């Protein structure tokens, strides 16, 4: 991603936090700034994307991995705004630490407003590999939103999935995977632009899928990718 | 009692009766009416209520608020239109300018009553600016198609529609909010009647002749004629709502009917071309506002201009009133 500015100090001295996340995260204390901030962001994304959504599965608070196609900066916000409030409380978006962890405002948005899981992208070693870190921060309570393509696509086509999704499911095979198809966002805020054009978009939540026993890595990733492509076909 | 007020109450009562009937029909089980058609009719009735509320606002609140509401409709219609047409990434900046600068400015100029600006800014400046901005990005694929599509969307959704609230800024001989609301009510009523009358012709003609069978089979020559005569008749009757003589009102009502039917036919053609049934079904879950206001968009400029010409005549006659013309 173009905005990824590597912070050399941070990446050279990774400090793995060993303690598990507290059951009530700080941003759920209903501090006025957090409530207002979330309302502003979800209102803004609804206005810009005309966001409507449809669910093929039921919204639920059980532990899930939401995975979606990625074309725009607004994708995460649009998915988040499309969820009912009781689901939002247990959902943690996954974001890049080098970008969202630096400065004053970005960590505020990422941590306090959206309770993001921030992951290292550079210097990934065994002790801080992203999959373990994600699973640790999910604990037994939280769901996450990820974009398995690994970055925003400039064309409307979907890229091949990265293998992280597979390794995660291998460690926690009971996790429900919910495919999400986001329509038209690549025209609203495409990669490389920062001015949004308020066209109409739509978020479709698909039926859950699981890692089968003895399923090969590539088969699983293809099946997951196909699930999103099927949603795309249905929404047309 | 003011005639416009009585008419306004009359429309309110009729709308109330229609809404009540549809609600009863909806709750009836095992009814013989197709529920899909009923739903479609209900959404139409709801849009009538919305237009009616606009007139009430124009009357009792401020002109500015009505202009703002039309501006919001314009914005939403435009996003439906642009979502429908294929654009490329090189158009992105031009589209941003249209949505966030051009649309608000057009309605601000209407609000400021700068006729010389809002009537010419889009045709003489923005239409030329769009190709310039798009050409600057160097993507020449389908260039002519892209600039045409964007210009047409601007023409229909923004420029034309802005003349509907501009009716409230005309200098009428009797400069009261009731006279202004009367003119807007007259216009909106005629556009909606021009859609309703053809609908009624289905009862009389078993085998009507469609104007363009492969565009829209429900738009027929019989419906058009019936609509034009019907609006002529109602327009003449409703003449006390406007400052113009009855014959002029009848003729402009006919002109409204002609343009309004043409407008829905044109937008049907655009929908056929893009392969969708309704602008509402374009993206799941969105009610298509463009389906509702297509007739208003096409009829607004011509009714505004005829009204303006008539008012100029009135001024040239020395303000003696239109009664002198009989």
Coordinates of C-alpha atoms in Angstrom, one line a residue:
Chain A
X1 CA 0.0 0.0 0.0
X2 CA 1.3 3.4 -0.9
X3 CA 0.6 4.9 2.6
X4 CA 2.7 2.3 4.4
X5 CA 5.5 4.2 6.0
X6 CA 7.8 1.8 7.8
X7 CA 8.6 2.9 11.3
X8 CA 12.1 1.6 11.7
X9 CA 12.2 2.0 15.5
X10 CA 9.0 0.0 16.0
X11 CA 9.8 -2.8 13.6
X12 CA 13.3 -3.3 15.1
X13 CA 12.1 -3.7 18.7
X14 CA 8.9 -5.6 18.6
X15 CA 7.4 -5.9 22.1
X16 CA 5.0 -8.8 22.1
X17 CA 2.3 -8.1 24.6
X18 CA 1.6 -11.3 26.4
X19 CA -1.5 -10.5 28.4
X20 CA -4.8 -11.4 26.9
X21 CA -7.3 -8.6 26.0
X22 CA -9.5 -7.5 28.8
X23 CA -13.1 -8.7 28.5
X24 CA -14.5 -5.1 28.2
X25 CA -12.1 -3.2 25.9
X26 CA -11.5 0.4 26.8
X27 CA -13.6 1.7 23.8
X28 CA -16.7 0.0 25.1
X29 CA -16.9 2.3 28.1
X30 CA -19.2 4.5 26.2
X31 CA -17.0 7.6 26.5
X32 CA -18.8 10.4 24.7
X33 CA -15.9 10.9 22.3
X34 CA -15.9 7.3 21.2
X35 CA -19.6 7.1 20.8
X36 CA -19.7 10.3 18.8
X37 CA -16.7 9.4 16.8
X38 CA -18.1 6.1 15.8
X39 CA -21.4 7.7 14.9
X40 CA -19.6 10.3 12.7
X41 CA -17.6 7.6 10.9
X42 CA -20.5 5.3 10.2
X43 CA -22.7 8.2 9.2
X44 CA -20.1 9.4 6.8
X45 CA -19.5 6.0 5.2
X46 CA -23.2 5.5 4.9
X47 CA -23.6 8.8 3.2
X48 CA -20.7 8.3 0.8
X49 CA -21.5 4.7 -0.2
X50 CA -25.3 4.9 0.1
X51 CA -24.6 1.7 2.0
X52 CA -27.2 -1.0 2.0
X53 CA -26.6 -4.5 3.0
X54 CA -28.1 -8.0 2.8
X55 CA -27.4 -11.1 4.8
X56 CA -27.7 -14.6 3.5
X57 CA -26.6 -15.8 7.0
X58 CA -27.9 -14.4 10.2
X59 CA -25.9 -11.7 12.0
X60 CA -24.6 -13.4 15.1
X61 CA -22.1 -12.7 17.9
X62 CA -20.4 -16.1 17.8
X63 CA -16.7 -16.1 16.8
X64 CA -16.4 -15.5 13.1
X65 CA -13.8 -14.5 10.5
X66 CA -15.4 -12.1 8.1
X67 CA -13.4 -11.9 4.9
X68 CA -14.1 -9.6 2.0
X69 CA -12.8 -8.4 -1.3
X70 CA -10.7 -5.2 -1.0
X71 CA -10.7 -2.3 -3.4
X72 CA -11.0 0.8 -1.3
X73 CA -10.0 2.5 1.9
X74 CA -13.7 2.7 2.9
X75 CA -14.2 -1.1 2.7
X76 CA -13.6 -1.7 6.4
X77 CA -15.9 1.2 7.4
X78 CA -18.7 0.1 5.1
X79 CA -18.6 -3.5 6.5
X80 CA -18.5 -2.2 10.0
X81 CA -21.5 0.2 9.4
X82 CA -23.5 -2.6 7.8
X83 CA -23.4 -4.7 10.9
X84 CA -26.0 -4.5 13.7
X85 CA -24.8 -2.8 16.9
X86 CA -24.6 -6.0 18.9
X87 CA -22.3 -7.6 16.3
X88 CA -20.1 -4.5 16.1
X89 CA -19.3 -4.9 19.8
X90 CA -17.5 -8.2 19.2
X91 CA -15.9 -7.4 15.9
X92 CA -12.3 -6.2 15.6
X93 CA -11.0 -5.1 12.2
X94 CA -7.5 -6.1 11.4
X95 CA -5.2 -3.2 10.3
X96 CA -1.5 -2.6 9.6
X97 CA 0.5 -1.5 12.6
X98 CA 3.0 0.5 10.6
X99 CA 0.3 2.7 9.3
X100 CA -2.4 2.8 11.9
X101 CA -0.1 2.6 14.9
X102 CA 1.9 5.8 14.1
X103 CA 1.0 9.4 14.8
X104 CA -1.7 10.6 17.2
X105 CA -4.9 10.5 15.3
X106 CA -4.6 7.2 13.5
X107 CA -4.1 5.1 16.7
X108 CA -7.0 7.0 18.2
X109 CA -9.3 5.9 15.4
X110 CA -7.9 2.4 15.1
X111 CA -7.8 1.5 18.8
X112 CA -10.3 3.7 20.6
X113 CA -13.0 3.9 18.0
X114 CA -12.8 0.6 16.2
X115 CA -10.9 -1.6 18.6
X116 CA -8.7 -2.8 15.7
X117 CA -6.1 -5.6 15.9
X118 CA -2.9 -4.0 14.7
X119 CA -0.5 -6.3 13.0
X120 CA 3.2 -6.1 12.0
X121 CA 3.8 -6.3 8.3
X122 CA 7.6 -5.9 8.3
X123 CA 10.1 -8.2 10.1
X124 CA 7.6 -11.0 10.6
X125 CA 9.4 -13.6 12.7
X126 CA 8.2 -16.8 14.4
X127 CA 7.5 -15.1 17.7
X128 CA 5.3 -12.4 16.2
X129 CA 3.8 -14.1 13.2
X130 CA 0.5 -12.4 12.2
X131 CA -1.7 -15.5 12.5
X132 CA -0.8 -16.3 16.1
X133 CA -1.1 -12.7 17.0
X134 CA -4.6 -12.4 15.5
X135 CA -5.7 -15.6 17.2
X136 CA -4.3 -14.4 20.5
X137 CA -6.1 -11.1 20.3
X138 CA -9.3 -12.7 19.2
X139 CA -9.3 -14.8 22.4
X140 CA -12.5 -16.7 22.8
X141 CA -14.8 -13.8 22.3
X142 CA -14.0 -11.6 19.3
X143 CA -14.6 -11.9 15.6
X144 CA -12.4 -10.3 13.0
X145 CA -12.6 -8.7 9.6
X146 CA -9.8 -9.4 7.2
X147 CA -9.0 -8.9 3.5
X148 CA -7.2 -12.0 2.4
X149 CA -6.1 -10.5 -1.0
X150 CA -3.4 -8.7 1.0
X151 CA -4.1 -5.3 -0.4
X152 CA -6.4 -3.1 -2.4
X153 CA -6.9 -4.1 -6.0
X154 CA -7.0 -1.3 -8.5
X155 CA -9.0 -3.3 -11.1
X156 CA -12.4 -4.7 -10.2
X157 CA -11.0 -8.2 -10.3
X158 CA -10.2 -10.2 -7.2
X159 CA -6.6 -11.4 -6.7
X160 CA -5.6 -14.8 -5.3
X161 CA -5.9 -15.1 -1.5
X162 CA -2.9 -15.1 0.8
X163 CA -2.4 -18.2 2.8
X164 CA -3.0 -16.7 6.3
X165 CA -6.7 -17.6 6.2
X166 CA -5.8 -21.2 5.8
X167 CA -3.2 -21.3 8.7
X168 CA -5.7 -19.5 10.9
X169 CA -8.4 -22.1 10.3
X170 CA -6.0 -24.9 10.7
X171 CA -5.3 -23.8 14.3
X172 CA -9.0 -22.9 15.0
X173 CA -11.1 -25.1 12.7
X174 CA -14.3 -24.3 14.6
X175 CA -14.2 -20.6 13.4
X176 CA -17.0 -19.7 11.1
X177 CA -15.8 -18.0 7.9
X178 CA -18.3 -15.4 6.5
X179 CA -17.6 -14.3 2.9
X180 CA -18.5 -10.7 2.2
X181 CA -18.8 -9.1 -1.2
X182 CA -18.6 -5.3 -1.4
X183 CA -20.0 -4.1 -4.7
X184 CA -19.0 -0.9 -6.5
X185 CA -16.6 0.5 -3.9
X186 CA -13.8 0.6 -6.4
X187 CA -15.7 3.3 -8.1
X188 CA -16.4 5.3 -4.9
X189 CA -12.9 5.6 -3.6
X190 CA -10.5 3.7 -5.9
X191 CA -6.9 3.0 -5.0
X192 CA -4.7 6.0 -5.4
X193 CA -7.4 8.6 -4.9
X194 CA -8.5 10.4 -1.8
X195 CA -11.6 12.2 -3.2
X196 CA -14.8 10.0 -2.9
X197 CA -17.5 10.0 -5.5
X198 CA -20.8 9.1 -3.8
X199 CA -22.2 6.3 -5.9
X200 CA -24.3 3.5 -4.6
X201 CA -22.7 0.4 -3.2
X202 CA -23.9 -2.8 -1.6
X203 CA -22.5 -5.2 1.0
X204 CA -23.6 -8.8 0.9
X205 CA -22.9 -11.2 3.7
X206 CA -22.8 -14.8 2.6
X207 CA -23.3 -18.2 4.2
X208 CA -20.6 -19.5 6.6
X209 CA -18.0 -22.0 5.5
X210 CA -15.5 -24.0 7.4
X211 CA -12.2 -25.7 6.8
X212 CA -12.9 -29.3 5.9
X213 CA -10.8 -32.1 7.3
X214 CA -7.7 -32.9 5.2
X215 CA -8.5 -30.1 2.8
X216 CA -5.5 -28.9 0.9
X217 CA -4.3 -25.3 1.3
X218 CA -4.9 -24.2 -2.3
X219 CA -8.3 -26.0 -2.5
X220 CA -9.5 -24.2 0.6
X221 CA -8.3 -20.8 -0.5
X222 CA -9.9 -21.3 -3.9
X223 CA -13.2 -22.3 -2.3
X224 CA -13.2 -19.3 -0.1
X225 CA -12.4 -17.0 -3.0
X226 CA -15.2 -18.7 -5.0
X227 CA -17.6 -18.0 -2.2
X228 CA -17.1 -14.3 -2.7
X229 CA -17.3 -14.6 -6.5
X230 CA -20.7 -16.4 -6.1
X231 CA -22.0 -13.6 -4.0
X232 CA -20.9 -11.2 -6.7
X233 CA -22.9 -13.2 -9.2
X234 CA -26.0 -13.2 -7.0
X235 CA -25.9 -9.5 -6.4
X236 CA -26.0 -8.8 -10.1
Chain B
X1 CA -61.1 31.5 0.7
X2 CA -58.2 31.2 -1.6
X3 CA -58.8 28.9 -4.6
X4 CA -55.3 27.4 -4.2
X5 CA -55.9 26.6 -0.6
X6 CA -59.2 24.8 -1.5
X7 CA -57.5 22.9 -4.2
X8 CA -54.7 22.0 -1.9
X9 CA -57.2 20.6 0.6
X10 CA -58.9 18.7 -2.2
X11 CA -55.7 17.1 -3.2
X12 CA -55.0 16.2 0.4
X13 CA -58.4 14.5 0.7
X14 CA -58.0 12.6 -2.6
X15 CA -54.5 11.4 -1.5
X16 CA -55.9 10.4 1.9
X17 CA -58.6 8.3 0.3
X18 CA -56.1 6.6 -2.1
X19 CA -53.7 5.8 0.8
X20 CA -56.5 4.4 2.9
X21 CA -57.8 2.2 0.0
X22 CA -54.3 0.8 -0.7
X23 CA -53.7 0.1 3.0
X24 CA -57.0 -1.8 3.2
X25 CA -56.2 -3.7 0.0
X26 CA -52.7 -4.5 1.3
X27 CA -54.1 -6.0 4.5
X28 CA -56.7 -8.0 2.7
X29 CA -55.8 -11.7 2.4
X30 CA -56.6 -13.7 -0.7
X31 CA -57.3 -10.6 -2.8
X32 CA -57.3 -10.9 -6.5
X33 CA -54.9 -7.9 -7.0
X34 CA -51.4 -8.7 -7.9
X35 CA -49.4 -7.7 -4.8
X36 CA -46.4 -6.7 -6.8
X37 CA -48.4 -4.1 -8.8
X38 CA -50.0 -3.0 -5.6
X39 CA -46.6 -2.4 -4.0
X40 CA -45.5 -0.4 -7.1
X41 CA -48.6 1.7 -6.9
X42 CA -48.1 2.3 -3.1
X43 CA -44.5 3.6 -3.8
X44 CA -46.1 5.9 -6.3
X45 CA -48.6 7.1 -3.8
X46 CA -45.9 7.7 -1.3
X47 CA -44.0 9.8 -3.8
X48 CA -47.2 11.8 -4.3
X49 CA -47.3 12.4 -0.6
X50 CA -43.7 13.6 -0.7
X51 CA -44.4 16.1 -3.5
X52 CA -47.5 17.3 -1.6
X53 CA -45.3 17.9 1.5
X54 CA -42.9 19.9 -0.7
X55 CA -45.7 22.2 -1.7
X56 CA -46.8 22.6 1.9
X57 CA -43.3 23.5 2.9
X58 CA -43.1 26.0 0.1
X59 CA -46.3 27.5 1.5
X60 CA -45.7 27.7 5.2
X61 CA -41.9 27.3 5.7
X62 CA -39.4 28.8 3.4
X63 CA -38.5 28.7 -0.3
X64 CA -34.9 27.9 0.7
X65 CA -35.9 24.7 2.3
X66 CA -37.8 23.4 -0.7
X67 CA -34.8 24.3 -2.9
X68 CA -32.6 22.3 -0.5
X69 CA -34.9 19.3 -0.8
X70 CA -34.9 19.4 -4.6
X71 CA -31.1 19.7 -4.4
X72 CA -30.9 16.6 -2.3
X73 CA -33.2 14.8 -4.8
X74 CA -30.9 15.9 -7.6
X75 CA -27.9 14.6 -5.8
X76 CA -29.5 11.2 -5.2
X77 CA -30.9 11.0 -8.8
X78 CA -27.4 11.8 -10.1
X79 CA -25.8 9.1 -8.0
X80 CA -28.3 6.5 -9.3
X81 CA -27.6 7.7 -12.9
X82 CA -23.8 7.6 -12.6
X83 CA -23.9 4.2 -10.8
X84 CA -25.8 2.9 -13.9
X85 CA -23.3 4.1 -16.5
X86 CA -19.9 2.7 -16.9
X87 CA -17.2 5.2 -15.9
X88 CA -13.5 4.8 -15.8
X89 CA -11.0 5.9 -13.1
X90 CA -9.9 8.9 -15.2
X91 CA -13.4 10.3 -14.7
X92 CA -13.1 10.2 -11.0
X93 CA -12.0 13.8 -10.3
X94 CA -14.6 15.2 -12.8
X95 CA -17.3 13.3 -11.0
X96 CA -16.2 14.5 -7.6
X97 CA -16.5 18.1 -8.9
X98 CA -19.9 17.5 -10.2
X99 CA -21.3 15.9 -7.1
X100 CA -19.8 18.2 -4.5
X101 CA -19.3 21.5 -6.3
X102 CA -21.6 21.7 -9.3
X103 CA -24.8 20.3 -7.7
X104 CA -24.7 22.5 -4.6
X105 CA -23.7 25.6 -6.6
X106 CA -26.5 25.2 -9.1
X107 CA -29.1 25.1 -6.2
X108 CA -27.4 27.9 -4.4
X109 CA -27.7 30.1 -7.5
X110 CA -31.4 29.1 -7.7
X111 CA -31.8 30.1 -4.1
X112 CA -30.0 33.5 -4.7
X113 CA -32.4 33.9 -7.7
X114 CA -29.5 34.6 -10.0
X115 CA -31.3 33.6 -13.1
X116 CA -28.5 34.8 -15.4
X117 CA -26.1 32.4 -13.7
X118 CA -28.1 29.2 -13.1
X119 CA -29.7 29.2 -16.5
X120 CA -26.4 29.3 -18.4
X121 CA -23.7 28.1 -16.0
X122 CA -24.1 24.4 -16.8
X123 CA -24.6 24.5 -20.6
X124 CA -22.0 27.2 -21.3
X125 CA -19.3 26.3 -18.8
X126 CA -19.6 22.9 -17.1
X127 CA -20.4 21.0 -20.3
X128 CA -17.1 22.2 -21.7
X129 CA -15.2 21.8 -18.4
X130 CA -16.0 18.1 -18.0
X131 CA -14.3 17.0 -21.3
X132 CA -11.3 19.2 -20.4
X133 CA -10.9 17.6 -16.9
X134 CA -11.3 14.1 -18.3
X135 CA -8.9 14.7 -21.2
X136 CA -6.3 15.9 -18.7
X137 CA -6.0 12.4 -17.4
X138 CA -5.1 11.0 -20.8
X139 CA -7.4 8.0 -20.8
X140 CA -8.9 8.1 -24.3
X141 CA -10.8 4.8 -24.2
X142 CA -14.5 5.5 -25.0
X143 CA -13.7 9.1 -24.5
X144 CA -16.7 10.5 -26.4
X145 CA -19.1 8.1 -24.9
X146 CA -17.9 8.9 -21.4
X147 CA -18.2 12.7 -21.7
X148 CA -21.6 12.4 -23.3
X149 CA -23.0 10.1 -20.6
X150 CA -21.7 12.3 -17.8
X151 CA -23.1 15.5 -19.5
X152 CA -26.5 13.9 -20.1
X153 CA -26.7 12.8 -16.5
X154 CA -25.9 16.3 -15.4
X155 CA -28.5 17.8 -17.8
X156 CA -31.3 15.5 -16.7
X157 CA -30.6 15.2 -13.0
X158 CA -29.3 18.6 -12.1
X159 CA -29.9 21.3 -14.7
X160 CA -33.4 20.3 -15.7
X161 CA -34.6 19.5 -12.2
X162 CA -33.3 22.7 -10.8
X163 CA -36.0 24.6 -12.7
X164 CA -38.7 23.0 -10.7
X165 CA -37.8 24.8 -7.4
X166 CA -36.9 27.8 -9.5
X167 CA -40.6 28.3 -10.1
X168 CA -40.7 29.6 -6.6
X169 CA -38.4 32.4 -7.5
X170 CA -40.4 33.8 -10.3
X171 CA -41.7 37.4 -9.8
X172 CA -45.5 36.9 -9.8
X173 CA -48.0 39.8 -10.1
X174 CA -49.4 38.8 -6.7
X175 CA -46.2 38.1 -4.7
X176 CA -47.5 35.9 -1.9
X177 CA -46.4 32.5 -0.7
X178 CA -49.8 31.1 -1.7
X179 CA -49.3 32.2 -5.3
X180 CA -45.9 30.7 -5.4
X181 CA -47.0 27.4 -3.9
X182 CA -49.9 27.5 -6.3
X183 CA -47.6 27.6 -9.3
X184 CA -45.5 24.7 -7.9
X185 CA -48.6 22.7 -7.1
X186 CA -49.9 23.2 -10.6
X187 CA -46.7 22.0 -12.1
X188 CA -46.3 18.9 -9.9
X189 CA -50.0 18.0 -10.3
X190 CA -49.8 18.2 -14.1
X191 CA -46.7 16.0 -14.2
X192 CA -48.3 13.4 -12.0
X193 CA -51.6 13.5 -13.9
X194 CA -49.8 13.0 -17.1
X195 CA -48.7 9.6 -15.7
X196 CA -52.0 8.8 -14.1
X197 CA -54.2 9.4 -17.2
X198 CA -52.4 7.0 -19.5
X199 CA -52.8 4.4 -16.7
X200 CA -56.5 4.9 -16.8
X201 CA -56.7 4.4 -20.6
X202 CA -55.9 0.7 -20.1
X203 CA -59.5 0.3 -19.0
X204 CA -60.9 1.7 -22.3
X205 CA -58.5 0.3 -24.9
X206 CA -58.0 -3.4 -25.1
X207 CA -55.3 -3.2 -27.8
X208 CA -53.4 0.0 -27.5
X209 CA -50.5 1.0 -29.9
X210 CA -47.2 1.3 -28.1
X211 CA -45.0 4.3 -29.2
X212 CA -41.8 2.2 -29.0
X213 CA -42.6 -1.4 -28.3
X214 CA -39.0 -2.4 -27.6
X215 CA -38.5 0.5 -25.1
X216 CA -41.6 0.4 -23.0
X217 CA -44.9 -1.3 -23.8
X218 CA -46.9 0.7 -21.3
X219 CA -46.3 4.0 -23.1
X220 CA -48.9 4.1 -25.8
X221 CA -50.2 6.6 -28.4
X222 CA -53.6 6.3 -26.8
X223 CA -52.2 7.0 -23.4
X224 CA -50.3 10.0 -24.6
X225 CA -53.3 11.6 -26.3
X226 CA -55.5 10.9 -23.4
X227 CA -52.9 12.3 -21.0
X228 CA -52.5 15.5 -23.0
X229 CA -56.2 16.1 -23.3
X230 CA -56.8 15.2 -19.7
X231 CA -54.1 17.5 -18.4
X232 CA -55.4 20.3 -20.8
X233 CA -58.8 19.9 -19.2
X234 CA -57.6 19.8 -15.6
X235 CA -55.1 22.6 -16.3
X236 CA -57.9 24.8 -17.6
X237 CA -60.0 24.1 -14.5
X238 CA -57.1 24.6 -12.1
X239 CA -56.2 27.9 -13.7
X240 CA -57.1 30.1 -10.7
X241 CA -54.0 28.6 -9.0
X242 CA -51.7 30.4 -11.4
X243 CA -51.6 34.0 -12.4
X244 CA -52.1 33.1 -16.1
X245 CA -55.3 33.0 -18.2
X246 CA -57.1 29.7 -18.5
X247 CA -56.1 29.0 -22.1
X248 CA -52.5 29.5 -21.4
X249 CA -52.7 27.2 -18.4
X250 CA -54.4 24.5 -20.5
X251 CA -51.7 24.8 -23.2
X252 CA -48.8 24.7 -20.8
X253 CA -50.4 21.7 -19.0
X254 CA -50.5 20.0 -22.4
X255 CA -46.8 20.8 -22.9
X256 CA -46.0 19.5 -19.5
X257 CA -47.8 16.2 -20.3
X258 CA -45.9 15.9 -23.6
X259 CA -42.5 16.4 -22.0
X260 CA -43.3 14.3 -18.9
X261 CA -44.3 11.3 -21.0
X262 CA -41.3 11.8 -23.2
X263 CA -39.1 11.9 -20.1
X264 CA -40.3 8.6 -18.8
X265 CA -39.9 7.1 -22.2
X266 CA -36.3 8.4 -22.5
X267 CA -35.3 7.1 -19.1
X268 CA -36.9 3.7 -20.0
X269 CA -34.7 3.6 -23.1
X270 CA -31.6 4.4 -21.0
X271 CA -32.6 1.6 -18.6
X272 CA -33.1 -0.9 -21.5
X273 CA -29.7 0.0 -22.8
X274 CA -28.0 -0.7 -19.5
X275 CA -30.1 -3.8 -18.9
X276 CA -31.9 -2.9 -15.7
X277 CA -35.6 -2.8 -15.0
X278 CA -35.8 0.0 -12.5
X279 CA -33.3 2.4 -11.1
X280 CA -34.4 1.0 -7.8
X281 CA -33.2 -2.5 -8.6
X282 CA -29.9 -1.2 -9.7
X283 CA -28.3 -1.8 -6.3
X284 CA -30.3 -4.1 -4.0
X285 CA -32.3 -2.2 -1.4
X286 CA -32.4 1.2 -3.0
X287 CA -35.6 2.8 -3.9
X288 CA -35.1 4.4 -7.3
X289 CA -35.7 8.1 -7.0
X290 CA -35.0 8.6 -10.7
X291 CA -38.0 6.4 -11.5
X292 CA -40.2 8.8 -9.7
X293 CA -38.9 12.1 -10.9
X294 CA -38.2 11.4 -14.6
X295 CA -41.3 13.3 -15.7
X296 CA -40.6 16.3 -13.4
X297 CA -37.0 16.5 -14.8
X298 CA -38.1 16.7 -18.4
X299 CA -41.1 19.0 -17.9
X300 CA -39.5 21.6 -15.5
X301 CA -37.4 23.7 -17.9
X302 CA -40.2 24.1 -20.5
X303 CA -42.8 25.1 -17.9
X304 CA -40.5 27.5 -16.2
X305 CA -39.6 29.2 -19.5
X306 CA -43.2 29.4 -20.7
X307 CA -44.2 30.9 -17.3
X308 CA -41.4 33.4 -17.5
X309 CA -42.3 34.5 -21.0
X310 CA -46.0 34.9 -20.0
X311 CA -44.9 37.0 -17.0
X312 CA -42.7 39.1 -19.2
X313 CA -45.7 39.8 -21.5
X314 CA -47.7 40.7 -18.4
X315 CA -45.1 43.2 -17.4
X316 CA -44.9 44.7 -20.9
X317 CA -48.7 45.2 -20.9
X318 CA -48.1 47.5 -18.0
X319 CA -49.2 45.2 -15.2
X320 CA -52.8 45.5 -16.2
X321 CA -53.2 41.8 -15.5
X322 CA -54.0 38.9 -17.8
X323 CA -57.7 39.8 -17.7
X324 CA -57.0 42.3 -20.5
X325 CA -56.3 39.4 -22.9
X326 CA -59.9 38.1 -23.0

